[in-house]
Short mmCIF file of C-alpha atoms in Angstrom, two decimals:
data_model
loop_
_atom_site.label_atom_id
_atom_site.label_comp_id
_atom_site.label_asym_id
_atom_site.label_seq_id
_atom_site.Cartn_x
_atom_site.Cartn_y
_atom_site.Cartn_z
CA MET R 1 0.20 0.30 -0.02
CA ASN R 2 1.56 3.42 -0.59
CA GLU R 3 1.76 6.30 1.75
CA ALA R 4 -1.71 7.95 0.45
CA GLY R 5 -3.50 4.09 1.21
CA ARG R 6 -2.13 4.72 4.45
CA ALA R 7 -3.48 7.75 5.18
CA ILE R 8 -6.54 6.68 4.27
CA GLU R 9 -6.54 4.01 6.13
CA ALA R 10 -5.31 5.55 9.31
CA VAL R 11 -8.57 8.15 9.06
CA TYR R 12 -10.76 5.81 8.58
CA ARG R 13 -9.73 3.14 11.60
CA ALA R 14 -9.43 6.59 13.95
CA GLU R 15 -13.11 7.01 12.28
CA ALA R 16 -14.70 4.40 12.45
CA PRO R 17 -15.20 3.61 16.26
CA ARG R 18 -17.67 6.87 16.15
CA VAL R 19 -18.96 6.75 12.72
CA LEU R 20 -20.53 3.47 13.63
CA ALA R 21 -21.78 4.48 16.54
CA THR R 22 -23.93 7.84 15.22
CA LEU R 23 -25.09 5.04 12.15
CA ILE R 24 -26.46 2.65 14.38
CA ARG R 25 -28.50 5.94 15.92
CA LEU R 26 -29.43 7.02 12.37
CA LEU R 27 -30.68 3.04 11.36
CA GLY R 28 -32.00 1.86 14.57
CA GLY R 29 -29.77 -0.83 14.93
CA PHE R 30 -26.12 -2.94 14.51
CA ASP R 31 -26.02 -4.81 10.91
CA ARG R 32 -27.52 -2.28 9.32
CA ALA R 33 -25.37 0.02 10.66
CA GLU R 34 -22.48 -2.31 9.85
CA GLU R 35 -23.26 -2.79 6.82
CA ALA R 36 -23.55 0.85 6.13
CA LEU R 37 -20.06 1.31 7.63
CA HIS R 38 -18.96 -0.79 5.21
CA ASP R 39 -20.83 0.57 2.49
CA ALA R 40 -19.22 3.79 3.14
CA TRP R 41 -15.37 2.76 3.36
CA LEU R 42 -15.79 1.35 0.42
CA ALA R 43 -17.22 4.65 -1.14
CA ALA R 44 -14.15 6.29 0.56
CA LEU R 45 -11.72 3.78 -0.74
CA ALA R 46 -13.20 4.51 -4.62
CA SER R 47 -13.11 8.74 -4.18
CA TRP R 48 -10.80 9.76 -1.94
CA PRO R 49 -7.35 8.72 -3.78
CA GLU R 50 -8.90 10.55 -6.14
CA ARG R 51 -10.45 14.11 -4.51
CA GLY R 52 -8.16 13.83 -1.53
CA ILE R 53 -9.25 12.77 2.08
CA PRO R 54 -12.34 14.98 2.80
CA ALA R 55 -11.89 18.38 5.66
CA ASN R 56 -14.37 16.41 7.86
CA PRO R 57 -13.87 12.67 7.25
CA ARG R 58 -16.28 11.82 9.96
CA ALA R 59 -19.63 13.74 8.57
CA TRP R 60 -18.87 12.05 5.42
CA LEU R 61 -18.92 8.59 6.17
CA VAL R 62 -21.86 9.22 7.99
CA SER R 63 -23.46 10.55 5.29
CA ALA R 64 -22.05 8.45 2.85
CA GLY R 65 -23.21 5.20 5.03
CA ARG R 66 -26.72 7.01 5.17
CA PHE R 67 -27.00 7.50 2.16
CA LYS R 68 -26.49 3.47 1.24
CA ALA R 69 -28.05 2.16 3.88
CA ILE R 70 -31.77 4.11 2.62
CA ASP R 71 -30.64 2.82 -0.90
CA ARG R 72 -30.21 -0.33 0.05
CA ILE R 73 -33.63 -0.99 2.52
CA ARG R 74 -34.89 1.02 -0.92
CA ARG R 75 -33.27 -2.15 -3.21
CA ASP R 76 -34.26 -4.67 -1.03
CA ALA R 77 -37.80 -3.83 -0.67
CA ARG R 78 -39.43 -2.00 -3.53
CA PHE R 79 -42.61 -2.86 -2.93
CA ASP R 80 -42.23 -3.31 0.56
CA ARG R 81 -44.01 -0.21 2.57
CA ALA R 82 -42.99 -0.43 5.90
CA ALA R 83 -38.85 -1.10 4.40
CA ASP R 84 -40.24 2.56 2.61
CA GLN R 85 -41.65 4.45 5.25
CA LEU R 86 -37.96 3.33 7.47
CA ALA R 87 -35.76 4.74 4.33
CA GLN R 88 -38.25 8.13 4.33
CA GLN R 89 -37.45 7.95 8.44
CA ILE R 90 -34.00 7.56 8.20
CA GLU R 91 -33.85 10.47 5.61
CA LEU R 92 -35.84 12.34 7.94
CA GLU R 93 -33.19 11.98 10.68
CA ALA R 94 -31.13 14.56 11.11
CA LEU R 95 -27.14 14.46 10.23
CA PRO R 96 -24.94 15.85 12.74
CA ASP R 97 -22.78 18.19 10.83
CA ASP R 98 -19.10 19.10 12.46
CA SER R 99 -20.56 21.34 14.67
CA ASP R 100 -22.56 18.91 16.45
CA ILE R 101 -19.84 17.52 18.21
CA PRO R 102 -21.80 17.13 21.31
CA ALA R 103 -24.86 14.73 19.43
CA ILE R 104 -21.48 12.88 18.18
CA ALA R 105 -20.28 12.22 21.52
CA ASP R 106 -23.82 11.65 23.24
CA ASP R 107 -24.14 8.78 20.13
CA GLN R 108 -20.15 7.27 21.39
CA LEU R 109 -22.10 7.66 24.75
CA ARG R 110 -25.63 5.63 24.66
CA LEU R 111 -23.56 3.17 22.46
CA VAL R 112 -21.17 2.16 25.10
CA PHE R 113 -24.51 1.63 27.67
CA THR R 114 -25.43 -0.44 25.14
CA CYS R 115 -22.82 -2.43 25.38
CA CYS R 116 -22.09 -2.71 28.95
CA HIS R 117 -25.91 -3.70 29.40
CA PRO R 118 -26.48 -5.71 32.48
CA ALA R 119 -28.53 -8.26 30.71
CA LEU R 120 -26.05 -9.14 28.61
CA SER R 121 -23.22 -11.57 30.23
CA PRO R 122 -20.11 -9.97 31.66
CA ASP R 123 -18.15 -11.75 29.06
CA ALA R 124 -20.03 -10.48 25.88
CA GLN R 125 -19.80 -7.07 27.15
CA VAL R 126 -15.90 -6.90 27.33
CA ALA R 127 -16.03 -8.14 23.65
CA LEU R 128 -18.54 -6.01 22.26
CA THR R 129 -17.32 -2.93 23.99
CA LEU R 130 -12.85 -3.86 22.62
CA ARG R 131 -15.13 -4.42 19.26
CA GLU R 132 -17.70 -1.55 19.00
CA ILE R 133 -15.79 0.84 21.18
CA CYS R 134 -12.58 0.33 20.95
CA GLY R 135 -12.70 -0.68 16.96
CA LEU R 136 -10.59 -3.83 17.72
CA THR R 137 -10.77 -6.96 15.61
CA THR R 138 -12.24 -10.40 16.36
CA GLU R 139 -8.29 -11.70 16.07
CA GLU R 140 -6.69 -8.73 18.55
CA ILE R 141 -9.73 -9.03 21.23
CA ALA R 142 -9.54 -13.25 20.64
CA ALA R 143 -5.05 -13.25 21.06
CA ALA R 144 -5.86 -10.54 24.37
CA TYR R 145 -7.97 -12.97 26.16
CA LEU R 146 -6.40 -16.40 24.53
CA THR R 147 -9.16 -17.81 23.38
CA SER R 148 -10.16 -18.04 19.49
CA PRO R 149 -11.36 -15.64 17.12
CA VAL R 150 -14.16 -17.66 16.34
CA THR R 151 -15.39 -17.84 20.05
CA ILE R 152 -14.97 -13.86 20.04
CA ALA R 153 -17.22 -14.04 16.83
CA GLN R 154 -19.89 -16.05 18.34
CA ARG R 155 -19.79 -13.87 21.83
CA ILE R 156 -20.33 -10.99 19.82
CA VAL R 157 -23.43 -12.33 17.39
CA ARG R 158 -25.47 -13.81 20.19
CA ALA R 159 -24.85 -10.45 22.27
CA LYS R 160 -25.46 -8.37 18.87
CA ALA R 161 -28.70 -10.40 18.75
CA LYS R 162 -30.04 -10.25 22.07
CA ILE R 163 -29.58 -6.69 21.60
CA ARG R 164 -32.50 -6.75 18.71
CA ASP R 165 -34.36 -9.42 19.58
CA ALA R 166 -34.78 -8.34 23.64
CA GLY R 167 -35.30 -4.55 22.96
CA ILE R 168 -32.06 -3.68 25.07
CA PRO R 169 -32.00 0.17 23.82
CA TYR R 170 -29.82 2.68 21.89
CA VAL R 171 -30.08 5.31 24.74
CA VAL R 172 -28.06 7.14 28.36
CA PRO R 173 -30.22 5.70 31.01
CA GLY R 174 -32.06 8.53 32.83
CA PRO R 175 -31.14 9.86 35.98
CA ASP R 176 -32.51 6.87 38.50
CA GLU R 177 -30.44 4.75 37.12
CA LEU R 178 -27.68 6.15 35.77
CA ALA R 179 -25.83 5.70 39.26
CA GLU R 180 -26.38 2.54 38.60
CA ARG R 181 -25.44 1.70 35.21
CA ILE R 182 -22.43 3.86 34.64
CA GLU R 183 -21.26 0.66 37.49
CA ALA R 184 -21.34 -1.10 35.16
CA VAL R 185 -19.76 0.15 32.27
CA LEU R 186 -16.76 0.65 35.17
CA GLN R 187 -16.85 -2.50 35.52
CA VAL R 188 -16.28 -3.69 32.13
CA ILE R 189 -13.60 -1.45 31.56
CA TYR R 190 -12.11 -2.13 35.03
CA LEU R 191 -12.04 -5.88 33.80
CA VAL R 192 -10.51 -5.12 30.75
CA PHE R 193 -7.57 -3.47 32.46
CA ASN R 194 -7.51 -6.59 35.16
CA GLU R 195 -6.97 -8.44 32.78
CA GLY R 196 -4.11 -7.14 30.50
CA TYR R 197 -2.66 -6.19 33.92
CA LEU R 198 -2.60 -9.55 36.06
CA ALA R 199 -1.43 -11.70 33.64
CA SER R 200 2.10 -11.30 33.11
CA SER R 201 2.16 -14.61 30.94
CA GLY R 202 1.85 -15.19 27.38
CA ALA R 203 1.49 -12.72 24.46
CA SER R 204 2.49 -9.69 26.40
CA ALA R 205 2.70 -7.31 24.28
CA LEU R 206 -1.16 -7.53 23.46
CA ARG R 207 -2.06 -8.12 27.05
CA THR R 208 -0.39 -4.74 27.33
CA ASP R 209 -2.46 -3.27 24.93
CA LEU R 210 -5.94 -4.62 26.95
CA CYS R 211 -4.52 -1.75 30.13
CA ALA R 212 -4.05 1.26 27.08
CA GLU R 213 -7.56 0.68 25.85
CA ALA R 214 -9.29 0.18 29.78
CA ILE R 215 -7.56 3.59 29.93
CA ARG R 216 -8.81 4.81 26.88
CA LEU R 217 -12.27 3.69 27.18
CA ALA R 218 -11.94 5.74 31.19
CA ARG R 219 -10.30 9.00 29.30
CA LEU R 220 -13.62 8.80 26.28
CA LEU R 221 -15.99 8.05 29.20
CA GLY R 222 -15.09 10.69 31.58
CA THR R 223 -15.16 12.74 28.28
CA LEU R 224 -18.43 11.87 27.90
CA ILE R 225 -19.85 12.51 31.44
CA GLU R 226 -19.27 13.78 34.65
CA GLU R 227 -18.95 11.53 37.35
CA PRO R 228 -16.29 11.44 40.17
CA GLU R 229 -16.11 7.88 39.34
CA VAL R 230 -15.00 7.57 36.26
CA THR R 231 -12.09 10.45 37.42
CA GLY R 232 -11.32 7.83 40.40
CA LEU R 233 -11.42 4.76 37.49
CA LEU R 234 -8.72 6.71 35.64
CA ALA R 235 -6.09 7.34 38.40
CA LEU R 236 -6.17 3.71 39.71
CA MET R 237 -5.44 2.59 36.18
CA LEU R 238 -2.78 5.49 35.64
CA LEU R 239 -1.61 4.73 39.36
CA HIS R 240 -1.10 0.97 38.75
CA ASP R 241 -0.45 0.31 34.76
CA ALA R 242 2.40 3.28 35.53
CA ARG R 243 4.61 0.94 37.39
CA ARG R 244 4.10 -2.25 34.80
CA ALA R 245 7.99 -1.53 33.96
CA ALA R 246 9.31 -2.79 37.77
CA ARG R 247 6.38 -4.86 38.41
CA VAL R 248 7.42 -7.89 36.68
CA VAL R 249 11.59 -8.07 36.04
CA GLY R 250 12.65 -10.94 34.43
CA GLY R 251 9.24 -12.48 33.95
CA GLU R 252 9.19 -12.82 37.98
CA ILE R 253 6.66 -10.73 39.87
CA VAL R 254 8.74 -7.97 42.03
CA PRO R 255 5.84 -6.96 45.57
CA LEU R 256 5.59 -3.79 45.23
CA ASP R 257 8.23 -2.67 48.31
CA GLU R 258 10.87 -4.45 46.47
CA GLN R 259 10.12 -2.78 42.78
CA ASP R 260 12.66 -0.07 41.53
CA ARG R 261 10.73 3.02 41.96
CA ALA R 262 12.51 4.64 39.51
CA LEU R 263 11.74 2.88 36.75
CA TRP R 264 7.78 4.03 37.52
CA ASN R 265 6.99 5.84 34.37
CA GLN R 266 6.67 9.50 36.96
CA ALA R 267 4.48 11.51 34.31
CA GLN R 268 1.69 8.41 34.62
CA VAL R 269 1.92 8.75 38.33
CA ALA R 270 2.20 12.12 38.45
CA GLU R 271 -1.18 11.87 36.21
CA GLY R 272 -2.79 9.79 38.48
CA GLN R 273 -1.91 11.74 42.00
CA ALA R 274 -3.76 15.17 40.44
CA LEU R 275 -6.74 12.90 39.35
CA VAL R 276 -7.05 12.07 42.17
CA ARG R 277 -6.17 15.04 44.22
CA GLN R 278 -9.50 16.08 42.22
CA VAL R 279 -12.02 13.75 43.09
CA LEU R 280 -10.82 13.93 46.67
CA GLY R 281 -12.72 16.85 47.44
CA GLY R 282 -15.76 15.09 46.62
CA ARG R 283 -17.24 12.28 48.16
CA PHE R 284 -15.70 8.73 48.84
CA SER R 285 -16.21 5.62 46.86
CA LEU R 286 -14.67 2.45 45.59
CA TYR R 287 -12.39 3.42 42.71
CA SER R 288 -11.65 7.00 44.63
CA ILE R 289 -10.40 5.29 47.35
CA GLN R 290 -8.20 2.10 45.52
CA ALA R 291 -7.08 5.76 43.89
CA ALA R 292 -6.18 7.11 46.69
CA ILE R 293 -4.40 4.15 48.31
CA ALA R 294 -2.39 3.65 44.35
CA ALA R 295 -1.43 7.60 44.89
CA ALA R 296 -0.23 7.10 48.27
CA HIS R 297 3.09 4.70 46.71
CA GLY R 298 5.50 7.71 45.93
CA ARG R 299 9.11 7.43 43.93
CA ALA R 300 9.93 8.28 47.89
CA GLY R 301 8.26 5.61 50.08
CA SER R 302 5.08 4.96 50.81
CA ASP R 303 2.64 6.48 53.14
CA TRP R 304 2.36 3.50 55.36
CA PRO R 305 -0.01 5.26 58.21
CA LEU R 306 -2.51 7.21 55.76
CA ILE R 307 -3.07 3.56 53.23
CA VAL R 308 -4.19 2.27 56.56
CA THR R 309 -7.28 4.93 56.78
CA PHE R 310 -8.20 4.47 53.21
CA TYR R 311 -8.20 1.06 53.83
CA ASP R 312 -10.42 1.79 56.81
CA MET R 313 -12.89 4.01 54.61
CA LEU R 314 -12.78 1.23 52.17
CA MET R 315 -13.73 -1.65 54.52
CA ARG R 316 -16.43 0.71 55.77
CA VAL R 317 -17.53 1.27 51.66
CA ASP R 318 -16.72 -1.99 49.72
CA PRO R 319 -16.22 -4.64 52.96
CA SER R 320 -14.77 -8.35 52.06
CA PRO R 321 -11.88 -11.02 53.49
CA ILE R 322 -9.82 -9.18 50.89
CA VAL R 323 -9.90 -5.95 51.81
CA GLU R 324 -9.33 -6.78 55.88
CA LEU R 325 -6.03 -8.72 54.36
CA ASN R 326 -4.79 -5.55 52.42
CA ARG R 327 -5.36 -3.12 55.35
CA ALA R 328 -3.72 -5.93 57.54
CA VAL R 329 -0.91 -5.90 54.81
CA ALA R 330 -0.39 -1.76 55.35
CA ILE R 331 -0.67 -2.65 59.72
CA ALA R 332 1.97 -4.78 59.53
CA MET R 333 4.02 -1.68 57.27
CA ARG R 334 2.77 0.49 60.05
CA ASP R 335 2.85 -1.41 63.25
CA GLY R 336 5.14 -4.25 62.74
CA ALA R 337 5.43 -7.93 61.14
CA GLU R 338 3.52 -9.22 64.29
CA ALA R 339 0.39 -6.82 64.75
CA GLY R 340 0.22 -7.28 60.69
CA LEU R 341 -0.15 -11.45 61.15
CA LYS R 342 -1.98 -11.53 63.77
CA LEU R 343 -4.82 -9.37 61.89
CA VAL R 344 -4.32 -12.08 58.81
CA ASP R 345 -4.06 -14.92 60.72
CA GLY R 346 -7.52 -13.84 62.01
CA LEU R 347 -9.24 -14.38 58.29
CA GLU R 348 -7.99 -18.02 57.88
CA SER R 349 -11.65 -19.31 57.92
CA ALA R 350 -12.42 -16.78 55.22
CA LEU R 351 -9.45 -16.90 52.83
CA GLY R 352 -7.53 -20.03 53.37
CA ASP R 353 -7.73 -21.29 50.06
CA TYR R 354 -6.73 -17.81 48.42
CA ARG R 355 -3.44 -18.17 47.39
CA LEU R 356 -2.64 -14.45 48.35
CA TRP R 357 -3.71 -14.84 51.98
CA HIS R 358 -0.79 -17.51 51.68
CA ALA R 359 1.82 -15.56 50.29
CA ALA R 360 0.91 -12.32 52.83
CA ARG R 361 0.76 -14.88 55.93
CA ALA R 362 4.53 -15.84 54.22
CA ASP R 363 5.67 -13.20 53.77
CA LEU R 364 5.12 -11.37 57.49
CA LEU R 365 6.45 -15.01 59.03
CA ARG R 366 9.45 -14.57 56.71
CA ARG R 367 9.98 -11.19 58.12
CA LEU R 368 9.22 -12.39 62.01
CA ASP R 369 12.50 -15.05 61.43
CA ARG R 370 9.89 -17.62 61.67
CA ALA R 371 11.62 -19.47 58.66
CA ALA R 372 9.90 -22.97 58.75
CA GLU R 373 6.59 -21.48 59.37
CA ALA R 374 7.52 -19.16 56.34
CA ARG R 375 8.35 -22.39 54.39
CA SER R 376 4.85 -23.57 54.44
CA ALA R 377 3.05 -20.72 54.35
CA TYR R 378 5.08 -20.56 50.50
CA GLU R 379 4.95 -23.75 49.72
CA ALA R 380 0.87 -23.76 49.94
CA ALA R 381 0.75 -20.32 48.53
CA LEU R 382 2.81 -22.13 45.21
CA ALA R 383 0.43 -25.14 45.24
CA LEU R 384 -2.22 -22.15 44.86
CA THR R 385 -1.05 -20.34 42.05
CA THR R 386 -0.95 -20.44 38.68
CA GLN R 387 0.76 -17.66 37.23
CA PRO R 388 4.05 -18.14 36.42
CA ALA R 389 5.65 -15.15 36.89
CA GLU R 390 4.01 -15.48 40.66
CA GLN R 391 5.19 -18.80 40.64
CA ARG R 392 8.49 -17.82 39.65
CA PHE R 393 8.82 -14.75 42.55
CA ILE R 394 7.71 -17.52 45.34
CA ALA R 395 10.18 -19.87 44.05
CA ARG R 396 13.01 -17.47 44.86
CA ARG R 397 11.84 -16.90 48.30
CA LEU R 398 11.61 -20.25 49.29
CA ARG R 399 14.85 -20.74 47.70
CA GLU R 400 16.51 -17.93 50.24
CA LEU R 401 14.29 -19.37 52.71
CA THR R 402 16.65 -22.47 52.17
CA THR R 403 19.98 -20.48 52.48
CA PRO R 404 20.17 -18.64 55.43
CA GLY R 405 21.78 -15.51 55.22
CA MET T 1 -42.46 -4.55 22.53
CA LYS T 2 -44.42 -7.17 25.08
CA TYR T 3 -42.44 -8.86 27.52
CA LEU T 4 -43.49 -11.68 29.71
CA CYS T 5 -42.56 -11.26 33.41
CA LEU T 6 -42.37 -14.56 35.19
CA VAL T 7 -42.57 -14.12 38.44
CA CYS T 8 -40.92 -16.77 40.76
CA PHE T 9 -40.02 -18.02 44.43
CA ASP T 10 -39.94 -20.21 47.48
CA SER T 11 -43.36 -21.82 47.40
CA THR T 12 -42.62 -22.13 51.09
CA LEU T 13 -41.89 -19.30 51.65
CA PRO T 14 -45.29 -18.01 52.45
CA ASP T 15 -45.79 -20.38 54.82
CA THR T 16 -42.42 -19.22 56.95
CA LEU T 17 -42.78 -15.07 56.69
CA PRO T 18 -42.95 -13.39 60.04
CA PRO T 19 -47.15 -13.32 60.44
CA GLY T 20 -48.42 -10.67 58.11
CA GLU T 21 -45.16 -9.84 56.19
CA TRP T 22 -47.05 -12.33 53.27
CA ALA T 23 -50.88 -10.83 53.48
CA GLN T 24 -49.23 -6.82 52.97
CA LEU T 25 -46.95 -8.93 49.50
CA VAL T 26 -50.50 -9.92 48.64
CA LYS T 27 -52.00 -7.02 48.70
CA ASP T 28 -48.59 -4.46 47.41
CA SER T 29 -49.07 -6.88 44.35
CA ALA T 30 -52.65 -6.70 43.77
CA GLU T 31 -52.32 -2.68 43.64
CA TYR T 32 -49.25 -3.44 41.63
CA ASP T 33 -51.23 -4.58 38.90
CA LEU T 34 -53.98 -1.45 38.74
CA GLU T 35 -50.75 0.66 39.03
CA LEU T 36 -49.29 -1.07 35.83
CA GLN T 37 -53.07 -1.22 34.28
CA ARG T 38 -53.19 2.84 34.97
CA ARG T 39 -49.83 3.42 32.90
CA GLY T 40 -50.91 1.51 30.49
CA HIS T 41 -47.74 -1.18 31.18
CA PHE T 42 -50.72 -4.12 31.75
CA ILE T 43 -51.56 -7.23 29.86
CA ALA T 44 -52.66 -10.25 31.47
CA ALA T 45 -50.87 -11.12 35.36
CA GLU T 46 -52.49 -14.32 36.77
CA ALA T 47 -50.82 -16.17 40.05
CA LEU T 48 -50.56 -19.92 40.34
CA MET T 49 -51.28 -22.53 42.45
CA SER T 50 -48.29 -24.21 44.31
CA PRO T 51 -46.38 -26.70 41.97
CA ALA T 52 -47.59 -29.54 43.98
CA ASN T 53 -50.35 -29.53 41.99
CA ALA T 54 -48.81 -29.07 38.46
CA THR T 55 -48.47 -31.93 36.47
CA THR T 56 -46.22 -32.28 33.75
CA VAL T 57 -47.59 -33.94 30.58
CA ARG T 58 -46.02 -35.22 27.46
CA MET T 59 -46.84 -36.67 24.51
CA ARG T 60 -44.73 -38.99 22.69
CA GLN T 61 -45.93 -41.38 19.40
CA GLY T 62 -48.75 -40.12 19.64
CA LYS T 63 -49.15 -41.68 23.60
CA MET T 64 -49.45 -38.94 26.60
CA SER T 65 -47.46 -39.55 29.72
CA ALA T 66 -47.32 -37.69 32.72
CA THR T 67 -45.89 -37.22 35.65
CA ASP T 68 -46.72 -35.54 38.46
CA GLY T 69 -45.58 -31.75 39.29
CA PRO T 70 -43.48 -29.33 37.50
CA PHE T 71 -40.85 -30.20 34.99
CA ALA T 72 -37.87 -28.99 36.91
CA GLU T 73 -37.26 -29.84 40.71
CA LEU T 74 -35.87 -25.95 41.88
CA LYS T 75 -36.01 -24.39 44.64
CA GLU T 76 -37.64 -21.58 42.48
CA GLN T 77 -40.66 -22.15 41.45
CA VAL T 78 -42.48 -20.56 38.71
CA ALA T 79 -45.23 -18.61 41.07
CA GLY T 80 -46.63 -16.14 38.62
CA PHE T 81 -46.85 -13.61 35.69
CA ILE T 82 -47.90 -10.69 34.28
CA LEU T 83 -47.66 -10.20 30.47
CA ILE T 84 -46.95 -5.92 29.98
CA GLU T 85 -46.35 -3.73 27.05
CA ALA T 86 -42.71 -2.12 27.65
CA ALA T 87 -41.41 0.84 25.51
CA ASP T 88 -37.41 -1.87 25.89
CA LEU T 89 -35.66 -3.51 27.84
CA ASN T 90 -35.10 -1.16 30.16
CA GLU T 91 -38.36 -0.25 30.73
CA ALA T 92 -38.94 -4.01 31.51
CA MET T 93 -36.41 -4.35 33.55
CA ARG T 94 -37.47 -2.18 35.21
CA ILE T 95 -41.15 -3.36 35.62
CA GLY T 96 -40.14 -6.14 36.32
CA ALA T 97 -37.74 -5.48 39.24
CA ASN T 98 -40.56 -3.20 41.04
CA ILE T 99 -43.04 -6.27 41.20
CA PRO T 100 -43.17 -6.55 45.17
CA LEU T 101 -42.80 -10.10 44.65
CA ALA T 102 -39.38 -9.99 43.28
CA ARG T 103 -38.21 -8.97 46.60
CA ILE T 104 -38.39 -12.43 47.85
CA GLY T 105 -37.83 -14.15 44.58
CA CYS T 106 -36.82 -13.28 41.03
CA VAL T 107 -38.82 -12.11 37.63
CA GLU T 108 -37.44 -13.52 34.82
CA VAL T 109 -38.24 -10.91 32.00
CA ARG T 110 -38.37 -12.82 28.57
CA PRO T 111 -39.27 -11.02 25.87
CA VAL T 112 -42.04 -11.79 23.78
CA MET T 113 -41.53 -13.43 19.84
CA SER T 114 -43.74 -11.04 17.50
CA VAL T 115 -44.48 -11.81 14.22
CA GLN T 116 -43.40 -9.20 11.72
CA GLY T 117 -45.40 -7.42 9.47
#
């Protein structure tokens, strides 16, 4: 492909998700909109190389897609009055022009809420969001989730069928259900992020892309809607993602207190911390508090008393044994391993099968020089761990315990 | 669109709820039907007798076989239904969630198949 061809394709790839969002509203469904987008792309390929890329490619593609869709509806059902009425109705819909930025943003927001609808399974929500909002291909999504393109394609097809058949609307939810529905959208974004962040094995480059997509989605959502939790989640993801280079070294997980903090992406840490300061003024909620905890780990060190305070808040907002475990670890850092171990031991009945409970316990026992107990705790953690990077870390700890010094 | 709201709950609940609570739920349910009628969503609604009174029949090679009870032994069984008219699934889900018995059981919201034309 020559340079002009590459430029055309780059413009198309950048605009396609937004064009699709608007076409879905104008044409009333995924199938027709995707067909129209494809037709618009063919029209662009026929026209742009000769006449150049139009000044407003997005408006051009929406207009071409709509025109082709009307054409297709008329052709497919020449004697069908209902289809003819539909074509007329589409013709009457106002086209967003360049000055109509809010309309285009609204179309994208509608699509976000449709893709993240609670009537769809979480797997389907994730696949649909990556496909329709982020514009990833089925192959890219499959590679990121270590599954086959056929599986992802089926998931998307089924989700679209349910959207159409069950009457899932293409709307931004009303004020009475908005908070609940935003939570569902944030959950999808965080799922995408964690899939990229926690899986440090396999196709690592592609999985990093998932973190970037999640951050991009949160940024997009932040421009579409004003909601502190969106900012909180964005900050949380930026702060975690900033540690990427220091977190896995030589295929081995490095615990936070041993990470080389100079390797953290300082610009991203600064952005995350600034966002945390911005949301801390308002009401505290789930993602904001977690972001505040992440922001308390700075290049120079970690503010453990503050972190314990935030965990206390998190326990009030979203109590769970896992939050309690994290709080216990923070208390160990503030008050010493003995105090932390007492709290960790108290969680055995709730977390006895959880690998990170054993790992946290092992670490505290190690720090207290109770080597034999530490070893058996590390062994229990290792038996429950499936991630290679974590396995390598625990194996190293076990080696260090056997060779005293 | 038409949606069928299938109201399901554990059929032992009416006997185990604190006194007065069941009576209140029955009263609330009747009022909710009237409210749906006023708002133009109501098409039909019925409560069903307990699953113990159900008989499941099948026709195989022209012969009927009958078994006692519902076709699947589940803790939560269909106990009634409300057929509604709603603009979309969001509205149908809201209507379903506000069915008083959803507080003690669950409501399955199923779109009714429509013949195009």
